[in-house]
C-alpha atoms as an extended CHARMM CRD file, in Angstrom:
* protein
*
       230  EXT
         1         1  MET       CA             16.6640000000        0.8350000000       22.3010000000  PROA      1               0.0000000000
         2         2  ALA       CA             14.4410000000        3.8540000000       21.6190000000  PROA      2               0.0000000000
         3         3  GLU       CA             13.1100000000        5.6160000000       24.6620000000  PROA      3               0.0000000000
         4         4  ASP       CA              9.4070000000        6.1600000000       25.1760000000  PROA      4               0.0000000000
         5         5  HSD       CA              8.6700000000        9.8450000000       25.4870000000  PROA      5               0.0000000000
         6         6  SER       CA              4.9070000000        9.4980000000       25.2000000000  PROA      6               0.0000000000
         7         7  SER       CA              4.3300000000       10.5280000000       28.7960000000  PROA      7               0.0000000000
         8         8  GLN       CA              6.0800000000       13.7840000000       28.1890000000  PROA      8               0.0000000000
         9         9  GLY       CA              4.5720000000       14.6430000000       24.7690000000  PROA      9               0.0000000000
        10        10  HSD       CA              3.8440000000       13.1750000000       21.3720000000  PROA      10              0.0000000000
        11        11  VAL       CA              6.3450000000       11.0320000000       19.5030000000  PROA      11              0.0000000000
        12        12  VAL       CA              6.2440000000       11.4000000000       15.7010000000  PROA      12              0.0000000000
        13        13  VAL       CA              7.9560000000        9.2440000000       13.0530000000  PROA      13              0.0000000000
        14        14  ILE       CA              8.6430000000       10.8810000000        9.6890000000  PROA      14              0.0000000000
        15        15  PHE       CA              9.6100000000        9.2850000000        6.4210000000  PROA      15              0.0000000000
        16        16  GLY       CA             10.8930000000       11.4680000000        3.6220000000  PROA      16              0.0000000000
        17        17  ALA       CA             12.1560000000       14.3570000000        5.7570000000  PROA      17              0.0000000000
        18        18  THR       CA             14.6840000000       15.4090000000        3.1020000000  PROA      18              0.0000000000
        19        19  GLY       CA             11.9390000000       16.1100000000        0.5340000000  PROA      19              0.0000000000
        20        20  THR       CA              9.8620000000       19.1980000000       -0.0190000000  PROA      20              0.0000000000
        21        21  ALA       CA              6.7700000000       18.1600000000        1.9580000000  PROA      21              0.0000000000
        22        22  GLY       CA              8.8130000000       16.0840000000        4.4210000000  PROA      22              0.0000000000
        23        23  SER       CA             11.0010000000       19.0050000000        5.3340000000  PROA      23              0.0000000000
        24        24  GLY       CA              7.9320000000       21.0430000000        5.9940000000  PROA      24              0.0000000000
        25        25  ALA       CA              6.5610000000       18.2860000000        8.2060000000  PROA      25              0.0000000000
        26        26  LEU       CA              9.8670000000       18.0190000000       10.0740000000  PROA      26              0.0000000000
        27        27  GLN       CA              9.9680000000       21.7420000000       10.7830000000  PROA      27              0.0000000000
        28        28  ALA       CA              6.3220000000       21.7200000000       11.8840000000  PROA      28              0.0000000000
        29        29  CYS       CA              7.1060000000       18.9490000000       14.3570000000  PROA      29              0.0000000000
        30        30  LEU       CA             10.2540000000       20.5700000000       15.7280000000  PROA      30              0.0000000000
        31        31  ALA       CA              8.3650000000       23.8390000000       16.2650000000  PROA      31              0.0000000000
        32        32  ASP       CA              5.3030000000       22.2970000000       17.9170000000  PROA      32              0.0000000000
        33        33  PRO       CA              5.5470000000       22.1880000000       21.7530000000  PROA      33              0.0000000000
        34        34  ALA       CA              3.1480000000       19.2180000000       21.7940000000  PROA      34              0.0000000000
        35        35  VAL       CA              5.8000000000       17.0660000000       20.1040000000  PROA      35              0.0000000000
        36        36  SER       CA              8.5000000000       15.7750000000       22.3750000000  PROA      36              0.0000000000
        37        37  GLU       CA             10.4620000000       13.6320000000       19.8850000000  PROA      37              0.0000000000
        38        38  VAL       CA             10.7720000000       13.2910000000       16.1510000000  PROA      38              0.0000000000
        39        39  ARG       CA             12.2530000000       10.0700000000       14.7760000000  PROA      39              0.0000000000
        40        40  ALA       CA             13.2610000000       10.6430000000       11.1510000000  PROA      40              0.0000000000
        41        41  ILE       CA             13.7920000000        7.4220000000        9.2190000000  PROA      41              0.0000000000
        42        42  THR       CA             16.2440000000        8.3580000000        6.4850000000  PROA      42              0.0000000000
        43        43  ARG       CA             18.9240000000        7.0710000000        4.0970000000  PROA      43              0.0000000000
        44        44  ARG       CA             21.0980000000       10.1640000000        4.3260000000  PROA      44              0.0000000000
        45        45  PRO       CA             21.8340000000       12.7430000000        6.9770000000  PROA      45              0.0000000000
        46        46  LEU       CA             19.3170000000       15.5690000000        7.2420000000  PROA      46              0.0000000000
        47        47  GLY       CA             21.8280000000       18.2300000000        8.1420000000  PROA      47              0.0000000000
        48        48  VAL       CA             19.5370000000       19.4270000000       10.9620000000  PROA      48              0.0000000000
        49        49  SER       CA             20.3820000000       19.6280000000       14.6140000000  PROA      49              0.0000000000
        50        50  HSD       CA             17.6390000000       19.8530000000       17.2920000000  PROA      50              0.0000000000
        51        51  PRO       CA             17.1540000000       18.3930000000       20.8080000000  PROA      51              0.0000000000
        52        52  LYS       CA             13.9060000000       16.7440000000       19.6930000000  PROA      52              0.0000000000
        53        53  LEU       CA             15.3440000000       15.1080000000       16.5960000000  PROA      53              0.0000000000
        54        54  ARG       CA             16.5650000000       11.5540000000       16.3730000000  PROA      54              0.0000000000
        55        55  GLU       CA             17.8040000000       10.3880000000       12.9820000000  PROA      55              0.0000000000
        56        56  VAL       CA             17.3920000000        6.7090000000       12.2940000000  PROA      56              0.0000000000
        57        57  SER       CA             19.5440000000        5.4250000000        9.4250000000  PROA      57              0.0000000000
        58        58  CYS       CA             17.7600000000        2.9340000000        7.1400000000  PROA      58              0.0000000000
        59        59  SER       CA             19.0940000000        1.4460000000        3.9290000000  PROA      59              0.0000000000
        60        60  ASP       CA             16.0400000000       -0.5280000000        2.9050000000  PROA      60              0.0000000000
        61        61  PHE       CA             12.5690000000        0.9750000000        3.3620000000  PROA      61              0.0000000000
        62        62  ALA       CA             10.9560000000       -2.2920000000        2.2490000000  PROA      62              0.0000000000
        63        63  ASN       CA             12.4520000000       -4.1500000000        5.2560000000  PROA      63              0.0000000000
        64        64  LEU       CA             12.3660000000       -2.2300000000        8.5240000000  PROA      64              0.0000000000
        65        65  SER       CA             13.0340000000       -5.1280000000       10.8420000000  PROA      65              0.0000000000
        66        66  GLY       CA             16.4400000000       -3.6960000000       11.8080000000  PROA      66              0.0000000000
        67        67  VAL       CA             14.9260000000       -0.4260000000       13.0500000000  PROA      67              0.0000000000
        68        68  GLY       CA             11.5610000000       -1.7520000000       14.2550000000  PROA      68              0.0000000000
        69        69  HSD       CA             12.3050000000       -0.8520000000       17.9040000000  PROA      69              0.0000000000
        70        70  TYR       CA             12.2630000000        2.8470000000       16.9600000000  PROA      70              0.0000000000
        71        71  PHE       CA              8.5830000000        2.4350000000       16.1720000000  PROA      71              0.0000000000
        72        72  LYS       CA              7.5960000000        1.6910000000       19.7620000000  PROA      72              0.0000000000
        73        73  GLY       CA              5.6710000000        4.3650000000       21.6440000000  PROA      73              0.0000000000
        74        74  VAL       CA              4.8650000000        6.3300000000       18.4960000000  PROA      74              0.0000000000
        75        75  ASP       CA              1.7520000000        8.5050000000       18.3380000000  PROA      75              0.0000000000
        76        76  CYS       CA              1.6860000000        9.2820000000       14.6370000000  PROA      76              0.0000000000
        77        77  CYS       CA              3.6440000000        8.7400000000       11.3970000000  PROA      77              0.0000000000
        78        78  LEU       CA              3.8660000000       11.3570000000        8.6960000000  PROA      78              0.0000000000
        79        79  PHE       CA              4.7750000000        9.4040000000        5.5740000000  PROA      79              0.0000000000
        80        80  CYS       CA              6.1560000000       11.8760000000        3.0180000000  PROA      80              0.0000000000
        81        81  LEU       CA              8.5540000000        9.5650000000        1.1730000000  PROA      81              0.0000000000
        82        82  GLY       CA              8.1190000000        9.7140000000       -2.5420000000  PROA      82              0.0000000000
        83        83  THR       CA              9.5090000000       10.8140000000       -5.9250000000  PROA      83              0.0000000000
        84        84  SER       CA              8.4280000000       12.1610000000       -9.2820000000  PROA      84              0.0000000000
        85        85  VAL       CA              7.6320000000        9.7770000000      -12.1520000000  PROA      85              0.0000000000
        86        86  ARG       CA             10.4350000000       11.5630000000      -13.9880000000  PROA      86              0.0000000000
        87        87  ASN       CA             12.9290000000       10.0070000000      -11.5910000000  PROA      87              0.0000000000
        88        88  VAL       CA             12.0210000000        6.3280000000      -12.0020000000  PROA      88              0.0000000000
        89        89  GLU       CA             12.5220000000        3.8480000000      -14.7860000000  PROA      89              0.0000000000
        90        90  GLY       CA              8.9910000000        2.5760000000      -14.8300000000  PROA      90              0.0000000000
        91        91  GLU       CA              5.8560000000        1.6150000000      -13.0180000000  PROA      91              0.0000000000
        92        92  ASP       CA              7.4450000000       -1.2030000000      -10.9830000000  PROA      92              0.0000000000
        93        93  GLU       CA              9.9830000000        1.1640000000       -9.4540000000  PROA      93              0.0000000000
        94        94  TYR       CA              7.2740000000        3.8060000000       -8.7800000000  PROA      94              0.0000000000
        95        95  ARG       CA              5.0340000000        1.1930000000       -7.1450000000  PROA      95              0.0000000000
        96        96  LYS       CA              7.8940000000       -0.0010000000       -4.9510000000  PROA      96              0.0000000000
        97        97  ILE       CA              8.4350000000        3.5290000000       -3.6010000000  PROA      97              0.0000000000
        98        98  HSD       CA              4.8140000000        4.6070000000       -3.2980000000  PROA      98              0.0000000000
        99        99  VAL       CA              3.0730000000        1.3120000000       -2.3110000000  PROA      99              0.0000000000
       100       100  ASN       CA              5.6420000000       -1.1270000000       -0.9360000000  PROA      100             0.0000000000
       101       101  TYR       CA              7.5010000000        1.3730000000        1.2360000000  PROA      101             0.0000000000
       102       102  PRO       CA              4.4450000000        2.9060000000        2.9610000000  PROA      102             0.0000000000
       103       103  LEU       CA              2.8870000000       -0.5580000000        3.4900000000  PROA      103             0.0000000000
       104       104  ALA       CA              6.1260000000       -1.7780000000        5.1020000000  PROA      104             0.0000000000
       105       105  ALA       CA              6.1440000000        1.2160000000        7.3950000000  PROA      105             0.0000000000
       106       106  ALA       CA              2.4940000000        0.8830000000        8.2060000000  PROA      106             0.0000000000
       107       107  ARG       CA              2.7080000000       -2.8010000000        9.1360000000  PROA      107             0.0000000000
       108       108  THR       CA              5.7740000000       -2.2610000000       11.3050000000  PROA      108             0.0000000000
       109       109  LEU       CA              4.1240000000        0.6740000000       13.0820000000  PROA      109             0.0000000000
       110       110  LEU       CA              0.9700000000       -1.2740000000       13.7490000000  PROA      110             0.0000000000
       111       111  ALA       CA              2.9820000000       -4.1140000000       15.2530000000  PROA      111             0.0000000000
       112       112  GLU       CA              4.8760000000       -1.8510000000       17.5810000000  PROA      112             0.0000000000
       113       113  SER       CA              2.3510000000        0.9560000000       18.2350000000  PROA      113             0.0000000000
       114       114  PRO       CA             -1.1690000000       -0.3270000000       17.4830000000  PROA      114             0.0000000000
       115       115  ALA       CA             -2.8320000000        3.0190000000       18.2900000000  PROA      115             0.0000000000
       116       116  VAL       CA             -0.6330000000        5.0430000000       15.8800000000  PROA      116             0.0000000000
       117       117  THR       CA             -2.1670000000        7.4890000000       13.3870000000  PROA      117             0.0000000000
       118       118  PHE       CA             -0.8370000000        7.0900000000        9.8560000000  PROA      118             0.0000000000
       119       119  VAL       CA             -0.8650000000       10.1580000000        7.5580000000  PROA      119             0.0000000000
       120       120  TYR       CA              0.0820000000        9.3680000000        3.9310000000  PROA      120             0.0000000000
       121       121  LEU       CA              1.2250000000       12.0090000000        1.4970000000  PROA      121             0.0000000000
       122       122  SER       CA             -0.6600000000       11.2360000000       -1.7080000000  PROA      122             0.0000000000
       123       123  GLY       CA             -1.3190000000       13.8520000000       -4.4020000000  PROA      123             0.0000000000
       124       124  ALA       CA             -4.0450000000       15.8790000000       -6.1290000000  PROA      124             0.0000000000
       125       125  GLY       CA             -5.5650000000       13.9060000000       -8.9680000000  PROA      125             0.0000000000
       126       126  THR       CA             -5.1080000000       10.5170000000       -7.3500000000  PROA      126             0.0000000000
       127       127  LYS       CA             -7.7310000000        8.2090000000       -8.8240000000  PROA      127             0.0000000000
       128       128  ARG       CA             -8.1210000000        4.4380000000       -9.3100000000  PROA      128             0.0000000000
       129       129  THR       CA             -9.2540000000        4.8340000000      -12.9430000000  PROA      129             0.0000000000
       130       130  SER       CA             -6.8590000000        7.6590000000      -14.0160000000  PROA      130             0.0000000000
       131       131  TRP       CA             -4.9940000000        7.3490000000      -17.2640000000  PROA      131             0.0000000000
       132       132  MET       CA             -1.9260000000        8.6150000000      -15.3590000000  PROA      132             0.0000000000
       133       133  MET       CA              0.1600000000        5.7990000000      -13.8910000000  PROA      133             0.0000000000
       134       134  TRP       CA              1.2510000000        7.7260000000      -10.7730000000  PROA      134             0.0000000000
       135       135  ALA       CA             -2.3810000000        8.5710000000       -9.8740000000  PROA      135             0.0000000000
       136       136  ARG       CA             -3.4110000000        4.9220000000      -10.0990000000  PROA      136             0.0000000000
       137       137  VAL       CA             -0.4720000000        3.7290000000       -8.0160000000  PROA      137             0.0000000000
       138       138  LYS       CA             -1.1220000000        6.2780000000       -5.2430000000  PROA      138             0.0000000000
       139       139  ALA       CA             -4.7810000000        5.2630000000       -5.2630000000  PROA      139             0.0000000000
       140       140  GLU       CA             -3.6170000000        1.6940000000       -4.7880000000  PROA      140             0.0000000000
       141       141  ALA       CA             -1.5230000000        2.7330000000       -1.8010000000  PROA      141             0.0000000000
       142       142  GLU       CA             -4.4370000000        4.6310000000       -0.2570000000  PROA      142             0.0000000000
       143       143  ASP       CA             -6.7010000000        1.5720000000       -0.6340000000  PROA      143             0.0000000000
       144       144  GLN       CA             -4.1600000000       -0.8750000000        0.7710000000  PROA      144             0.0000000000
       145       145  LEU       CA             -3.3950000000        1.3590000000        3.7910000000  PROA      145             0.0000000000
       146       146  ALA       CA             -7.0960000000        1.6870000000        4.5270000000  PROA      146             0.0000000000
       147       147  LYS       CA             -7.3850000000       -2.1230000000        4.7720000000  PROA      147             0.0000000000
       148       148  LEU       CA             -4.7830000000       -2.4450000000        7.5010000000  PROA      148             0.0000000000
       149       149  GLY       CA             -7.0430000000       -1.4440000000       10.3520000000  PROA      149             0.0000000000
       150       150  PHE       CA             -5.5320000000        1.7870000000       11.6510000000  PROA      150             0.0000000000
       151       151  VAL       CA             -7.5380000000        3.5430000000       14.2660000000  PROA      151             0.0000000000
       152       152  ARG       CA             -6.8520000000        6.7040000000       12.2550000000  PROA      152             0.0000000000
       153       153  HSD       CA             -5.4860000000        6.8200000000        8.6810000000  PROA      153             0.0000000000
       154       154  ALA       CA             -5.4690000000        9.8990000000        6.5100000000  PROA      154             0.0000000000
       155       155  ASN       CA             -4.5060000000       10.5380000000        2.8930000000  PROA      155             0.0000000000
       156       156  VAL       CA             -3.5330000000       14.0750000000        2.0360000000  PROA      156             0.0000000000
       157       157  ARG       CA             -3.6850000000       15.1410000000       -1.5880000000  PROA      157             0.0000000000
       158       158  PRO       CA             -1.9670000000       18.5400000000       -1.9660000000  PROA      158             0.0000000000
       159       159  THR       CA             -1.7420000000       20.4050000000       -5.2530000000  PROA      159             0.0000000000
       160       160  GLY       CA              1.6250000000       21.8160000000       -6.3280000000  PROA      160             0.0000000000
       161       161  ILE       CA              3.8150000000       22.0250000000       -3.2410000000  PROA      161             0.0000000000
       162       162  LEU       CA              5.9380000000       25.1940000000       -3.0350000000  PROA      162             0.0000000000
       163       163  PRO       CA              9.4540000000       24.4530000000       -1.8310000000  PROA      163             0.0000000000
       164       164  ALA       CA             11.4710000000       26.8250000000        0.3960000000  PROA      164             0.0000000000
       165       165  GLN       CA             13.6200000000       27.8960000000       -2.5220000000  PROA      165             0.0000000000
       166       166  PRO       CA             11.9860000000       27.2600000000       -5.8880000000  PROA      166             0.0000000000
       167       167  LYS       CA             14.3000000000       26.3100000000       -8.7920000000  PROA      167             0.0000000000
       168       168  GLY       CA             13.8000000000       25.7050000000      -12.4630000000  PROA      168             0.0000000000
       169       169  ALA       CA             10.1570000000       25.1910000000      -13.4390000000  PROA      169             0.0000000000
       170       170  GLU       CA              9.0660000000       25.6590000000       -9.8490000000  PROA      170             0.0000000000
       171       171  ARG       CA             10.5840000000       29.0880000000       -9.9020000000  PROA      171             0.0000000000
       172       172  TRP       CA              9.3040000000       30.3820000000      -13.2520000000  PROA      172             0.0000000000
       173       173  LEU       CA              5.9670000000       28.5430000000      -13.3660000000  PROA      173             0.0000000000
       174       174  LEU       CA              4.7810000000       27.2660000000       -9.9530000000  PROA      174             0.0000000000
       175       175  ALA       CA              5.7260000000       30.3010000000       -7.8740000000  PROA      175             0.0000000000
       176       176  PRO       CA              3.9910000000       32.7930000000      -10.2250000000  PROA      176             0.0000000000
       177       177  LEU       CA              0.8950000000       30.5190000000      -10.3940000000  PROA      177             0.0000000000
       178       178  ALA       CA              0.7610000000       30.5580000000       -6.6300000000  PROA      178             0.0000000000
       179       179  LYS       CA              0.2540000000       34.3130000000       -6.7130000000  PROA      179             0.0000000000
       180       180  LEU       CA             -2.2390000000       34.2870000000       -9.5860000000  PROA      180             0.0000000000
       181       181  ILE       CA             -4.2650000000       31.2290000000       -8.5890000000  PROA      181             0.0000000000
       182       182  PRO       CA             -3.5990000000       30.2920000000       -4.9520000000  PROA      182             0.0000000000
       183       183  ALA       CA             -5.7360000000       27.1240000000       -5.1850000000  PROA      183             0.0000000000
       184       184  LEU       CA             -3.2430000000       25.5180000000       -7.5620000000  PROA      184             0.0000000000
       185       185  THR       CA             -0.4860000000       25.4730000000       -5.0040000000  PROA      185             0.0000000000
       186       186  ILE       CA              0.1650000000       24.9980000000       -1.2640000000  PROA      186             0.0000000000
       187       187  ASP       CA              3.2220000000       25.9220000000        0.7900000000  PROA      187             0.0000000000
       188       188  ARG       CA              5.3160000000       23.0040000000        2.1130000000  PROA      188             0.0000000000
       189       189  MET       CA              4.9530000000       24.3330000000        5.6600000000  PROA      189             0.0000000000
       190       190  ASP       CA              1.1720000000       24.3580000000        5.3530000000  PROA      190             0.0000000000
       191       191  VAL       CA              1.2870000000       20.7370000000        4.1520000000  PROA      191             0.0000000000
       192       192  GLY       CA              3.5010000000       19.8340000000        7.1110000000  PROA      192             0.0000000000
       193       193  ARG       CA              1.3960000000       21.6030000000        9.7000000000  PROA      193             0.0000000000
       194       194  ALA       CA             -1.8470000000       20.1050000000        8.3470000000  PROA      194             0.0000000000
       195       195  MET       CA             -0.3580000000       16.5810000000        8.4000000000  PROA      195             0.0000000000
       196       196  LEU       CA              0.8080000000       17.0910000000       11.9420000000  PROA      196             0.0000000000
       197       197  ARG       CA             -2.6430000000       18.3930000000       12.9650000000  PROA      197             0.0000000000
       198       198  LEU       CA             -4.1920000000       15.2270000000       11.5100000000  PROA      198             0.0000000000
       199       199  GLY       CA             -1.6710000000       13.0600000000       13.2310000000  PROA      199             0.0000000000
       200       200  LEU       CA             -2.1430000000       14.5150000000       16.7260000000  PROA      200             0.0000000000
       201       201  ASP       CA             -5.8830000000       15.0680000000       16.6180000000  PROA      201             0.0000000000
       202       202  LYS       CA             -7.6630000000       12.1900000000       18.3700000000  PROA      202             0.0000000000
       203       203  SER       CA            -11.2370000000       13.4360000000       17.7110000000  PROA      203             0.0000000000
       204       204  TRP       CA            -11.6960000000       11.3760000000       14.5580000000  PROA      204             0.0000000000
       205       205  GLN       CA            -11.4140000000        7.7020000000       13.5170000000  PROA      205             0.0000000000
       206       206  GLY       CA            -11.2890000000        5.6580000000       10.3870000000  PROA      206             0.0000000000
       207       207  THR       CA             -9.9170000000        6.7850000000        7.0020000000  PROA      207             0.0000000000
       208       208  ARG       CA            -10.0490000000       10.3620000000        5.7800000000  PROA      208             0.0000000000
       209       209  THR       CA             -8.9140000000       11.8060000000        2.4460000000  PROA      209             0.0000000000
       210       210  LEU       CA             -8.2060000000       15.5540000000        2.3160000000  PROA      210             0.0000000000
       211       211  GLU       CA             -7.5620000000       17.6980000000       -0.7570000000  PROA      211             0.0000000000
       212       212  SER       CA             -5.5550000000       20.9570000000       -0.6740000000  PROA      212             0.0000000000
       213       213  SER       CA             -8.5750000000       23.0420000000        0.1390000000  PROA      213             0.0000000000
       214       214  ASP       CA             -9.3510000000       20.7490000000        3.1150000000  PROA      214             0.0000000000
       215       215  LEU       CA             -5.7760000000       21.1100000000        4.3740000000  PROA      215             0.0000000000
       216       216  LYS       CA             -5.9460000000       24.8840000000        4.1940000000  PROA      216             0.0000000000
       217       217  THR       CA             -9.3270000000       24.8660000000        6.0080000000  PROA      217             0.0000000000
       218       218  LEU       CA             -7.9160000000       22.5970000000        8.6310000000  PROA      218             0.0000000000
       219       219  LEU       CA             -5.1880000000       25.0760000000        9.3960000000  PROA      219             0.0000000000
       220       220  LYS       CA             -7.7740000000       27.7740000000       10.0250000000  PROA      220             0.0000000000
       221       221  GLY       CA             -9.1640000000       25.7560000000       12.9370000000  PROA      221             0.0000000000
       222       222  ALA       CA            -11.8390000000       23.6670000000       11.1590000000  PROA      222             0.0000000000
       223       223  PRO       CA            -12.4440000000       20.1390000000       12.5310000000  PROA      223             0.0000000000
       224       224  VAL       CA            -11.2000000000       17.0840000000       10.6900000000  PROA      224             0.0000000000
       225       225  PRO       CA            -13.8380000000       16.1950000000        8.1080000000  PROA      225             0.0000000000
       226       226  SER       CA            -16.3620000000       13.7070000000        9.4470000000  PROA      226             0.0000000000
       227       227  ALA       CA            -16.2520000000       11.5930000000        6.2840000000  PROA      227             0.0000000000
       228       228  SER       CA            -13.6700000000       10.9250000000        3.6190000000  PROA      228             0.0000000000
       229       229  VAL       CA            -13.9260000000       13.3220000000        0.6610000000  PROA      229             0.0000000000
       230       230  GLY       CA            -12.0070000000       11.2330000000       -1.7820000000  PROA      230             0.0000000000
């Protein structure tokens, strides 16, 4: 049975902590003194050791009934689970990962921690009418999450996320672009810190959608936007 650390500090659940943005969110949580416990829902070991960290093994992100007790006493969820369209066989598989999985997490969290804040990692260019499949699917996820009735639900739409150690195209294309045109990219740690800021800030309610520029502004101390920008 998961312990409730809420009286000692904030409890954060993270999905996708092995990915680029998720690893940034994990590090942000572990470094923040306001966070007392991080519960990482993961299929494979993170390879990280920290007193705050509790790894929760999960084989099926569409059915979280077996790990539902870990969602009690949670203050916020940073949902960073996702993949590139290049890694899936088609739209059905992409929708399963980017719509079904976050909705399963959201519903389980609401059942166990009704006041939880849900922060969903979307992407720049997300649009219901886009000609790009991934953009339409993520817009569908944003819409479905907004209907669930969270006290606070945020979509974050970062541009190109810079990993800790760029490889391949990220090394020869994305990293140089970051120097030439900073607006086209955002560091994974900045994404993680901004998502955590949204998750722990209780000054706002409803649904908010933040682009990369909003995330960067948020990290400079600006308040959470008073209305959704997307």
